[in-house]
Amino acid sequence: VEMPAMDEKQVVPPTKEEVWKLVDAGEELGGFGREMVFIDAFTGLRRNEILALQYTDVDWTNKEIVVNKAISKTKMSDGARKWEWQIGPPKSRKSNRRVAAADAVLELLRSLRSKAEDPSGLIFRGPEGKRMDPDYFDAFIFGRISAHAGLSRVRFHDLRHFFASMLIAQGESAKYVCDQMGHSSVS
């Protein structure tokens, strides 16, 4: 028996006003949540790509962010843990890409680099100064930001949809949007 097609959820990206509410909520709560929301909304990077981003991944001359790694779960064989978050290749071959960075994004990254302990290391670090656990980010950073902004329904991934919709609204071609997002096909 053939199963009926599953209903696909309608993707509704956050509005400009909602994105700015999230940015403002991040600023009010402190930490680097504001910066992560801002960078994601205006680059469309995946959460795990942002968490693996290093200052050396910023091509300041060409105004681009080089995406060539991400944080992902790795199966452990030490007997103590089933898996661990580690930095490795991104989601797919097509996810290796160069994303155009607006001047405001580059200025924010310059500001972060000027205050960084390691100006060539990870941009966003966890509480112990090491790579950040994506689950920690979801629960304790973005979860708090979205609740504080009164937008609990908005997921961090929705900022990618916002970025794509802004590119489309600016008249960018489907191929350009596909490349910026790291998707394997235009569809």
CSV table of C-alpha atoms in Angstrom, one decimal:
chain,number,residue,atom,x,y,z
A,1,VAL,CA,0.0,0.0,0.0
A,2,GLU,CA,1.4,3.4,-1.0
A,3,MET,CA,1.3,5.9,1.8
A,4,PRO,CA,-0.1,9.3,1.1
A,5,ALA,CA,2.3,12.2,0.7
A,6,MET,CA,3.2,13.9,3.9
A,7,ASP,CA,2.1,17.4,4.3
A,8,GLU,CA,5.1,19.7,4.2
A,9,LYS,CA,5.3,22.4,6.8
A,10,GLN,CA,4.9,25.9,5.3
A,11,VAL,CA,8.1,27.8,5.9
A,12,VAL,CA,7.4,31.3,7.3
A,13,PRO,CA,10.6,33.2,7.8
A,14,PRO,CA,10.7,35.8,10.5
A,15,THR,CA,9.9,39.4,9.4
A,16,LYS,CA,12.5,42.2,9.5
A,17,GLU,CA,10.9,43.5,12.7
A,18,GLU,CA,11.1,40.1,14.3
A,19,VAL,CA,14.8,39.7,13.4
A,20,TRP,CA,15.5,43.1,14.9
A,21,LYS,CA,13.6,42.1,18.1
A,22,LEU,CA,15.8,39.0,18.3
A,23,VAL,CA,19.0,41.1,17.8
A,24,ASP,CA,17.8,43.6,20.5
A,25,ALA,CA,16.9,40.7,22.9
A,26,GLY,CA,20.3,39.3,22.4
A,27,GLU,CA,21.9,42.6,23.3
A,28,GLU,CA,19.7,43.0,26.4
A,29,LEU,CA,20.7,39.5,27.6
A,30,GLY,CA,24.4,40.1,27.0
A,31,GLY,CA,27.0,37.6,25.9
A,32,PHE,CA,27.4,37.0,22.2
A,33,GLY,CA,23.9,36.0,21.3
A,34,ARG,CA,23.3,39.3,19.6
A,35,GLU,CA,26.3,38.8,17.3
A,36,MET,CA,25.3,35.2,16.4
A,37,VAL,CA,21.7,36.3,15.6
A,38,PHE,CA,23.0,39.2,13.5
A,39,ILE,CA,25.6,37.2,11.6
A,40,ASP,CA,23.1,34.4,10.9
A,41,ALA,CA,20.4,36.7,9.7
A,42,PHE,CA,22.7,38.4,7.3
A,43,THR,CA,24.8,35.4,6.0
A,44,GLY,CA,22.4,32.5,6.2
A,45,LEU,CA,25.0,30.2,7.8
A,46,ARG,CA,23.8,27.0,9.5
A,47,ARG,CA,24.1,26.9,13.3
A,48,ASN,CA,26.8,24.3,13.1
A,49,GLU,CA,28.8,26.3,10.6
A,50,ILE,CA,28.7,29.4,12.8
A,51,LEU,CA,29.9,27.5,15.8
A,52,ALA,CA,32.9,26.2,13.8
A,53,LEU,CA,33.7,29.7,12.3
A,54,GLN,CA,37.2,31.0,12.9
A,55,TYR,CA,38.5,34.5,12.2
A,56,THR,CA,40.8,32.9,9.5
A,57,ASP,CA,37.6,32.0,7.7
A,58,VAL,CA,36.9,35.6,6.9
A,59,ASP,CA,38.2,36.8,3.6
A,60,TRP,CA,38.4,40.5,4.5
A,61,THR,CA,39.7,41.6,1.1
A,62,ASN,CA,36.9,39.9,-0.9
A,63,LYS,CA,34.2,40.5,1.8
A,64,GLU,CA,33.3,36.9,2.1
A,65,ILE,CA,33.1,34.2,4.7
A,66,VAL,CA,34.6,30.9,3.7
A,67,VAL,CA,32.5,28.0,4.9
A,68,ASN,CA,34.7,24.8,5.0
A,69,LYS,CA,33.8,23.2,8.4
A,70,ALA,CA,31.0,22.6,10.8
A,71,ILE,CA,30.5,21.1,14.2
A,72,SER,CA,28.9,17.6,14.0
A,73,LYS,CA,28.4,14.6,16.2
A,74,THR,CA,31.2,12.0,16.0
A,75,LYS,CA,30.8,8.5,17.3
A,76,MET,CA,33.2,7.8,20.1
A,77,SER,CA,34.9,4.5,20.8
A,78,ASP,CA,36.4,5.3,24.2
A,79,GLY,CA,33.6,3.3,26.0
A,80,ALA,CA,32.7,6.3,28.2
A,81,ARG,CA,30.6,8.3,25.7
A,82,LYS,CA,28.5,7.4,22.7
A,83,TRP,CA,29.3,10.6,20.7
A,84,GLU,CA,31.0,14.0,21.0
A,85,TRP,CA,30.7,17.2,19.1
A,86,GLN,CA,33.8,17.8,16.9
A,87,ILE,CA,34.7,20.2,14.1
A,88,GLY,CA,34.9,18.5,10.8
A,89,PRO,CA,33.6,19.0,7.2
A,90,PRO,CA,30.3,20.7,6.6
A,91,LYS,CA,27.0,19.0,5.9
A,92,SER,CA,27.7,18.3,2.2
A,93,ARG,CA,30.2,19.0,-0.6
A,94,LYS,CA,28.0,21.8,-1.7
A,95,SER,CA,28.1,23.3,1.8
A,96,ASN,CA,31.8,24.2,1.1
A,97,ARG,CA,31.2,27.7,-0.2
A,98,ARG,CA,32.0,31.4,0.0
A,99,VAL,CA,29.2,33.6,1.4
A,100,ALA,CA,29.1,37.3,0.7
A,101,ALA,CA,29.4,39.4,3.9
A,102,ALA,CA,27.8,42.8,4.1
A,103,ASP,CA,29.9,45.6,5.5
A,104,ALA,CA,27.9,45.5,8.8
A,105,VAL,CA,28.7,41.8,9.2
A,106,LEU,CA,32.4,42.5,8.5
A,107,GLU,CA,32.4,45.4,11.0
A,108,LEU,CA,30.9,43.2,13.7
A,109,LEU,CA,33.5,40.5,13.0
A,110,ARG,CA,36.3,43.1,13.2
A,111,SER,CA,35.0,44.3,16.5
A,112,LEU,CA,34.9,40.7,17.9
A,113,ARG,CA,38.4,40.0,16.6
A,114,SER,CA,39.8,43.1,18.2
A,115,LYS,CA,38.6,41.8,21.7
A,116,ALA,CA,39.4,38.1,21.0
A,117,GLU,CA,42.0,36.3,23.1
A,118,ASP,CA,43.0,34.3,20.0
A,119,PRO,CA,42.4,36.5,16.8
A,120,SER,CA,42.8,33.4,14.6
A,121,GLY,CA,40.7,31.0,16.7
A,122,LEU,CA,37.1,30.2,17.0
A,123,ILE,CA,34.8,33.3,16.9
A,124,PHE,CA,32.2,31.9,19.3
A,125,ARG,CA,33.4,29.8,22.2
A,126,GLY,CA,31.5,27.9,24.9
A,127,PRO,CA,31.6,28.6,28.6
A,128,GLU,CA,35.0,26.9,29.1
A,129,GLY,CA,36.5,28.8,26.2
A,130,LYS,CA,36.3,25.7,23.9
A,131,ARG,CA,34.0,25.0,21.0
A,132,MET,CA,30.4,25.5,21.9
A,133,ASP,CA,28.0,22.6,22.1
A,134,PRO,CA,25.1,23.2,19.7
A,135,ASP,CA,22.6,21.9,22.2
A,136,TYR,CA,23.9,24.4,24.8
A,137,PHE,CA,23.6,27.1,22.2
A,138,ASP,CA,19.9,26.1,21.5
A,139,ALA,CA,18.9,25.9,25.1
A,140,PHE,CA,20.9,28.6,26.9
A,141,ILE,CA,21.6,31.2,24.2
A,142,PHE,CA,19.0,31.3,21.4
A,143,GLY,CA,16.2,29.7,23.5
A,144,ARG,CA,16.6,32.6,26.0
A,145,ILE,CA,16.8,35.2,23.2
A,146,SER,CA,13.7,34.0,21.4
A,147,ALA,CA,11.7,33.8,24.7
A,148,HIS,CA,12.9,37.3,25.8
A,149,ALA,CA,11.9,38.7,22.4
A,150,GLY,CA,8.4,37.0,22.7
A,151,LEU,CA,9.2,34.9,19.6
A,152,SER,CA,9.4,31.4,21.1
A,153,ARG,CA,8.1,29.9,17.8
A,154,VAL,CA,11.2,31.3,15.9
A,155,ARG,CA,14.0,28.8,15.6
A,156,PHE,CA,17.6,29.8,14.9
A,157,HIS,CA,17.4,27.9,11.6
A,158,ASP,CA,14.5,30.3,10.6
A,159,LEU,CA,17.1,33.1,10.3
A,160,ARG,CA,18.5,31.1,7.3
A,161,HIS,CA,15.1,31.4,5.7
A,162,PHE,CA,15.0,35.1,6.4
A,163,PHE,CA,18.4,35.5,4.7
A,164,ALA,CA,17.2,33.6,1.6
A,165,SER,CA,14.0,35.5,1.4
A,166,MET,CA,15.9,38.8,1.6
A,167,LEU,CA,18.1,37.7,-1.3
A,168,ILE,CA,15.0,36.8,-3.3
A,169,ALA,CA,13.4,40.1,-2.4
A,170,GLN,CA,16.5,42.0,-3.6
A,171,GLY,CA,16.1,40.3,-7.0
A,172,GLU,CA,19.0,37.8,-6.7
A,173,SER,CA,18.8,34.8,-9.1
A,174,ALA,CA,17.8,31.4,-7.8
A,175,LYS,CA,21.3,30.1,-8.6
A,176,TYR,CA,22.9,32.8,-6.5
A,177,VAL,CA,20.6,32.1,-3.6
A,178,CYS,CA,21.3,28.4,-3.9
A,179,ASP,CA,25.0,28.9,-3.9
A,180,GLN,CA,24.9,31.3,-0.9
A,181,MET,CA,22.8,28.9,1.1
A,182,GLY,CA,25.0,25.9,0.3
A,183,HIS,CA,22.1,23.9,-1.3
A,184,SER,CA,22.8,21.2,-3.8
A,185,SER,CA,20.0,22.2,-6.2
A,186,VAL,CA,17.9,25.3,-7.0
A,187,SER,CA,14.7,23.4,-6.2
